[in-house]
PDB file of C-alpha atoms in Angstrom:
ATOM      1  CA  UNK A1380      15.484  -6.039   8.596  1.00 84.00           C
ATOM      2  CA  UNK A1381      12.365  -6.091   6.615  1.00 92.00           C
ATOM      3  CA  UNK A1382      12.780  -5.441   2.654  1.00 95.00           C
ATOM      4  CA  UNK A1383       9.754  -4.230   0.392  1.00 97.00           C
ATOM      5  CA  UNK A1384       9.793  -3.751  -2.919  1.00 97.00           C
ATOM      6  CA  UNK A1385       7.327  -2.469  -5.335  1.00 98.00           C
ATOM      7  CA  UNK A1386       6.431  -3.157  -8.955  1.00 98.00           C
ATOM      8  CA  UNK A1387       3.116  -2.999 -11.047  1.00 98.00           C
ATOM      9  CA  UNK A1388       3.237   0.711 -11.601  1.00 98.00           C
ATOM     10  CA  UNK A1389       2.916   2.406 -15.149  1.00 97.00           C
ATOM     11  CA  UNK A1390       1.189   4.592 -17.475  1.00 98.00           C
ATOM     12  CA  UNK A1391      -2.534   3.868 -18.068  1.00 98.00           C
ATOM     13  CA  UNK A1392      -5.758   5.794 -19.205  1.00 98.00           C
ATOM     14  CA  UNK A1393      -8.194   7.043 -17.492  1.00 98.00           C
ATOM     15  CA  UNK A1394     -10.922   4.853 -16.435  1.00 98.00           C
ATOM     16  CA  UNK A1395      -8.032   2.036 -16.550  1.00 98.00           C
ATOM     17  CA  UNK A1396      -6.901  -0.545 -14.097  1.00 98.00           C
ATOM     18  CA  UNK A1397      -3.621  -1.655 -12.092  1.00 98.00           C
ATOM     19  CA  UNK A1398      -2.047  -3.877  -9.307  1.00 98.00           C
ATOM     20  CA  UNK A1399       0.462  -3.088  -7.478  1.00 98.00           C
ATOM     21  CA  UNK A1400       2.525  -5.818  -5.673  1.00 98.00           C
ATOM     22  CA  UNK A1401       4.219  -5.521  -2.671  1.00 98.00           C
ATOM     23  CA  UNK A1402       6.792  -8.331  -1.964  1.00 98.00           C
ATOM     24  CA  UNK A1403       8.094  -8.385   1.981  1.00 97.00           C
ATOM     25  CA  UNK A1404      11.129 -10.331   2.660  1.00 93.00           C
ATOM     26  CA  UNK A1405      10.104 -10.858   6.264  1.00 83.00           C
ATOM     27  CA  UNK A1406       7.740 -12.911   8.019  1.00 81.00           C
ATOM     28  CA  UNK A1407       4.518 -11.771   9.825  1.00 83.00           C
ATOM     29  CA  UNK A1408       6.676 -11.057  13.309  1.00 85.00           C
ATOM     30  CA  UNK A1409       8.115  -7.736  12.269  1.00 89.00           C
ATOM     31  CA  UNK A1410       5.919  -6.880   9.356  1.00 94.00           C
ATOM     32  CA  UNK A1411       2.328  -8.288  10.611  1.00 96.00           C
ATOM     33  CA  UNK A1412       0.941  -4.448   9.201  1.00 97.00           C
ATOM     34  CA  UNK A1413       1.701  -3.326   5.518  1.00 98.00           C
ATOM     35  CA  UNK A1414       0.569  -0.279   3.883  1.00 98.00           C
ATOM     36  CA  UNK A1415      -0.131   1.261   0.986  1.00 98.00           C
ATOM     37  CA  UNK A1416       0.312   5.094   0.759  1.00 98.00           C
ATOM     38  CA  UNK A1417       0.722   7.306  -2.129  1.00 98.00           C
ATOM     39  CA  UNK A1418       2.782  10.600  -3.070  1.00 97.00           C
ATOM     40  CA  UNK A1419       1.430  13.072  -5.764  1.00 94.00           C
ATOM     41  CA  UNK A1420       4.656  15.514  -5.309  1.00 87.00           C
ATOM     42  CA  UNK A1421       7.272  13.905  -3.481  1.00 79.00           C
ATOM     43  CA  UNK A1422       7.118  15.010  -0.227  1.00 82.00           C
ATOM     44  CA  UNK A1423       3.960  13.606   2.112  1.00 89.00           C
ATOM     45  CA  UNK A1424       2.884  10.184   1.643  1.00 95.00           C
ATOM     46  CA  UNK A1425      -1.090  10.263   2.015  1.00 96.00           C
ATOM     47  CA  UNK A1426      -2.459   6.343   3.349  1.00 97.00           C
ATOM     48  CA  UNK A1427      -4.769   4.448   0.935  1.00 98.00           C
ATOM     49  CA  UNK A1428      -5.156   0.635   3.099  1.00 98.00           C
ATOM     50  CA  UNK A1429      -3.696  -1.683   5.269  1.00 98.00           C
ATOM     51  CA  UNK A1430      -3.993  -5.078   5.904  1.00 98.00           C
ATOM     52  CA  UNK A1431      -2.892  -7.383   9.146  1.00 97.00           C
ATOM     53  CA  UNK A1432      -0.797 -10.153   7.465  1.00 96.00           C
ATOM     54  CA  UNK A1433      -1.843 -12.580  10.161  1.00 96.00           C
ATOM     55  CA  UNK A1434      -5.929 -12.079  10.441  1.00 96.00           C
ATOM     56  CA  UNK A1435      -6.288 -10.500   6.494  1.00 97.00           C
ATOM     57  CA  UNK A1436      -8.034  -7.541   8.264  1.00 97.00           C
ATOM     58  CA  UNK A1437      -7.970  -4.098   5.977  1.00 97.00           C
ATOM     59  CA  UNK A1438      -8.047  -0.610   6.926  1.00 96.00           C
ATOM     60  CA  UNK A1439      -8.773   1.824   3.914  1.00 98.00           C
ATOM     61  CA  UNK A1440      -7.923   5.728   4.095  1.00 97.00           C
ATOM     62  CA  UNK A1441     -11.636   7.992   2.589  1.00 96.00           C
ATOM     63  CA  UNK A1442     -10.181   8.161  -0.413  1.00 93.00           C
ATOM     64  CA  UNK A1443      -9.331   4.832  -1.485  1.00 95.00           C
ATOM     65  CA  UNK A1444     -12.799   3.201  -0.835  1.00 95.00           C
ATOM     66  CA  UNK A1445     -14.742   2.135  -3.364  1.00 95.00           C
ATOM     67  CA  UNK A1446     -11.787   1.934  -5.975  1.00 97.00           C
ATOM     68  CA  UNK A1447      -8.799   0.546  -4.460  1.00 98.00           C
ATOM     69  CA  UNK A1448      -8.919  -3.285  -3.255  1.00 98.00           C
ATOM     70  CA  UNK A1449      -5.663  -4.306  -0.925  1.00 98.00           C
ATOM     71  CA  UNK A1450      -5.215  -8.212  -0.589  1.00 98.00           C
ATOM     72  CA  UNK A1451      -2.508 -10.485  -0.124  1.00 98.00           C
ATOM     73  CA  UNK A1452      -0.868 -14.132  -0.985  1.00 97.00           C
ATOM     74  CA  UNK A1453       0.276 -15.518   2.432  1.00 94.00           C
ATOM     75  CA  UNK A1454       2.065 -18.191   0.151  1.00 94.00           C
ATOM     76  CA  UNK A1455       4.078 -15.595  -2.287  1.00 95.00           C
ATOM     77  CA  UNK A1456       4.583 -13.502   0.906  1.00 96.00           C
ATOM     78  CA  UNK A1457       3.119 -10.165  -1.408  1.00 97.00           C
ATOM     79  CA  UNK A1458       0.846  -7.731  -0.945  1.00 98.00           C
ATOM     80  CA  UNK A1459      -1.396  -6.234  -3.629  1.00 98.00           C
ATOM     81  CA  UNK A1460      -3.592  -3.014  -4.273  1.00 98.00           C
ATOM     82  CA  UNK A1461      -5.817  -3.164  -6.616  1.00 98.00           C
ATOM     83  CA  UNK A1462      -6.737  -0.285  -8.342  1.00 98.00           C
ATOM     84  CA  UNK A1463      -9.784   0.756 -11.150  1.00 98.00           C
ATOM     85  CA  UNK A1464     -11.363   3.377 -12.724  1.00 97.00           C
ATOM     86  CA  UNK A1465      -8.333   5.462 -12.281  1.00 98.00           C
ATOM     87  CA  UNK A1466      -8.150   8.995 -12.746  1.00 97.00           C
ATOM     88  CA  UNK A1467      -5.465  12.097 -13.313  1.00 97.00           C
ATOM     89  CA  UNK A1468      -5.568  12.892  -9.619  1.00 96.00           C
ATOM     90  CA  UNK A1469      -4.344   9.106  -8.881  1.00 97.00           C
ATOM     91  CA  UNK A1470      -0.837   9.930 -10.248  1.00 97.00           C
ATOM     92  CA  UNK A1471       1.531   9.803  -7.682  1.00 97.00           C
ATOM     93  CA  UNK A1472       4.468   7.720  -6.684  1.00 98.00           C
ATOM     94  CA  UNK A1473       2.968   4.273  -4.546  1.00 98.00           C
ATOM     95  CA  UNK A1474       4.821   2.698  -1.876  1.00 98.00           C
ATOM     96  CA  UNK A1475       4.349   0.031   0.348  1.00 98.00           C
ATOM     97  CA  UNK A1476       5.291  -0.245   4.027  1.00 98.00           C
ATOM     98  CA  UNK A1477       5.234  -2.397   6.497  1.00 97.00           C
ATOM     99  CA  UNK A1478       5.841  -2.500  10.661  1.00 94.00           C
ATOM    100  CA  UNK A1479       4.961  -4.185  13.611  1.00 90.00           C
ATOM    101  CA  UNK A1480       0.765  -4.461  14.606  1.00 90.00           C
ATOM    102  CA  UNK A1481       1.163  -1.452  17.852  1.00 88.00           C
ATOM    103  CA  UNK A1482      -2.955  -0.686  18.636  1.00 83.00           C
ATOM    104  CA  UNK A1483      -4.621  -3.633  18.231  1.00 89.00           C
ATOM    105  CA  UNK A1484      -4.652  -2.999  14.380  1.00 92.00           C
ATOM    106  CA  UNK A1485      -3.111  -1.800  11.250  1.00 96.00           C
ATOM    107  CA  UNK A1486      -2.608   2.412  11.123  1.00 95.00           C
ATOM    108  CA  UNK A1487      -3.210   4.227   8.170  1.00 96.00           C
ATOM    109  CA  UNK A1488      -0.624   6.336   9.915  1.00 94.00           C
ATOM    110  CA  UNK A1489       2.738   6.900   7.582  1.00 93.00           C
ATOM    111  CA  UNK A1490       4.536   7.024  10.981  1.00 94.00           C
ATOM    112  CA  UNK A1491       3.840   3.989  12.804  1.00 93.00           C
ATOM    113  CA  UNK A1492       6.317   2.539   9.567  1.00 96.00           C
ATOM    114  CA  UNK A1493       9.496   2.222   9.272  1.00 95.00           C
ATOM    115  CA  UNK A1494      10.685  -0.326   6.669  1.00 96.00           C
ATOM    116  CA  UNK A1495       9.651   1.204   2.959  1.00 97.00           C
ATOM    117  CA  UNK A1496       9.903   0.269  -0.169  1.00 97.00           C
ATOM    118  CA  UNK A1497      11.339   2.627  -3.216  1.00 97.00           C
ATOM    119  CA  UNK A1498       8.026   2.927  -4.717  1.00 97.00           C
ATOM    120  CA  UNK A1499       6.429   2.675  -8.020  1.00 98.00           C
ATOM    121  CA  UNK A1500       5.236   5.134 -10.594  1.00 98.00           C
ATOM    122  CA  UNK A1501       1.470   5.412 -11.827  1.00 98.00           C
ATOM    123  CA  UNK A1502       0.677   7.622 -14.583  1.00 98.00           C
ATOM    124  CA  UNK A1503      -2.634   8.182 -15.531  1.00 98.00           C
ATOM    125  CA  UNK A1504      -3.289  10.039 -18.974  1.00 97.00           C
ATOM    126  CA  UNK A1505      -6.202  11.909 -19.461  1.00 91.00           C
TER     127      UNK A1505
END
């Protein structure tokens, strides 16, 4: 069973700057994809990136380019997203999930996973 959990989150500013961490308890074999997705109001989950634990690769969702960075430490077994020049609209609840690779690469799809963590809060004051 693959365990993720989330910390990082908090209230910030606009124009300010987090990272989110991601630690998975498994290795790459059952959680090769993990994902970062977001939830404004509680109920869908709308994909920022993913990344392929074993090549690095990243995936990011249209609205997460430019500002949001998702990386990893192989050695501390965590994923990051990096996120800047934050604005009102990026508060939401952020969760991390992870799954097996299925097409060759990482989804952005909130179904293809089905280990998740409890999620995070970001805030962002304007």
């Amino acid at each position: 069973q693959v365990h993720l959990v989330e910390s990082g989150g908090g209230s910030v500013q606009t124009g300010g700057s987090l990272r989110l961490s991601c630690a998975v308890s498994s290795n790459t074999s059952t959680s090769r994809c993990v994902g970062w997705f977001r939830s404004p109001s509680g109920d869908a989950r709308l994909s920022l990136a993913t990344i392929d634990r074993q090549t690095g690769k990243t995936n990011y969702a249209q609205s997460a380019e430019g500002r949001f960075t998702i990386s990893q430490d192989t050695a501390k077994n965590t994923v990051y997203l990096e996120m800047i020049d934050l604005k009102p609209e990026d508060t939401a609840m952020y969760y991390c999930a992870a799954d097996v690779r299925r097409w060759g690469y990482c989804s952005l799809g909130m179904y293809e996973y089905a280990n998740w963590g409890q999620g995070t809060q970001v805030t962002v004051a304007s």
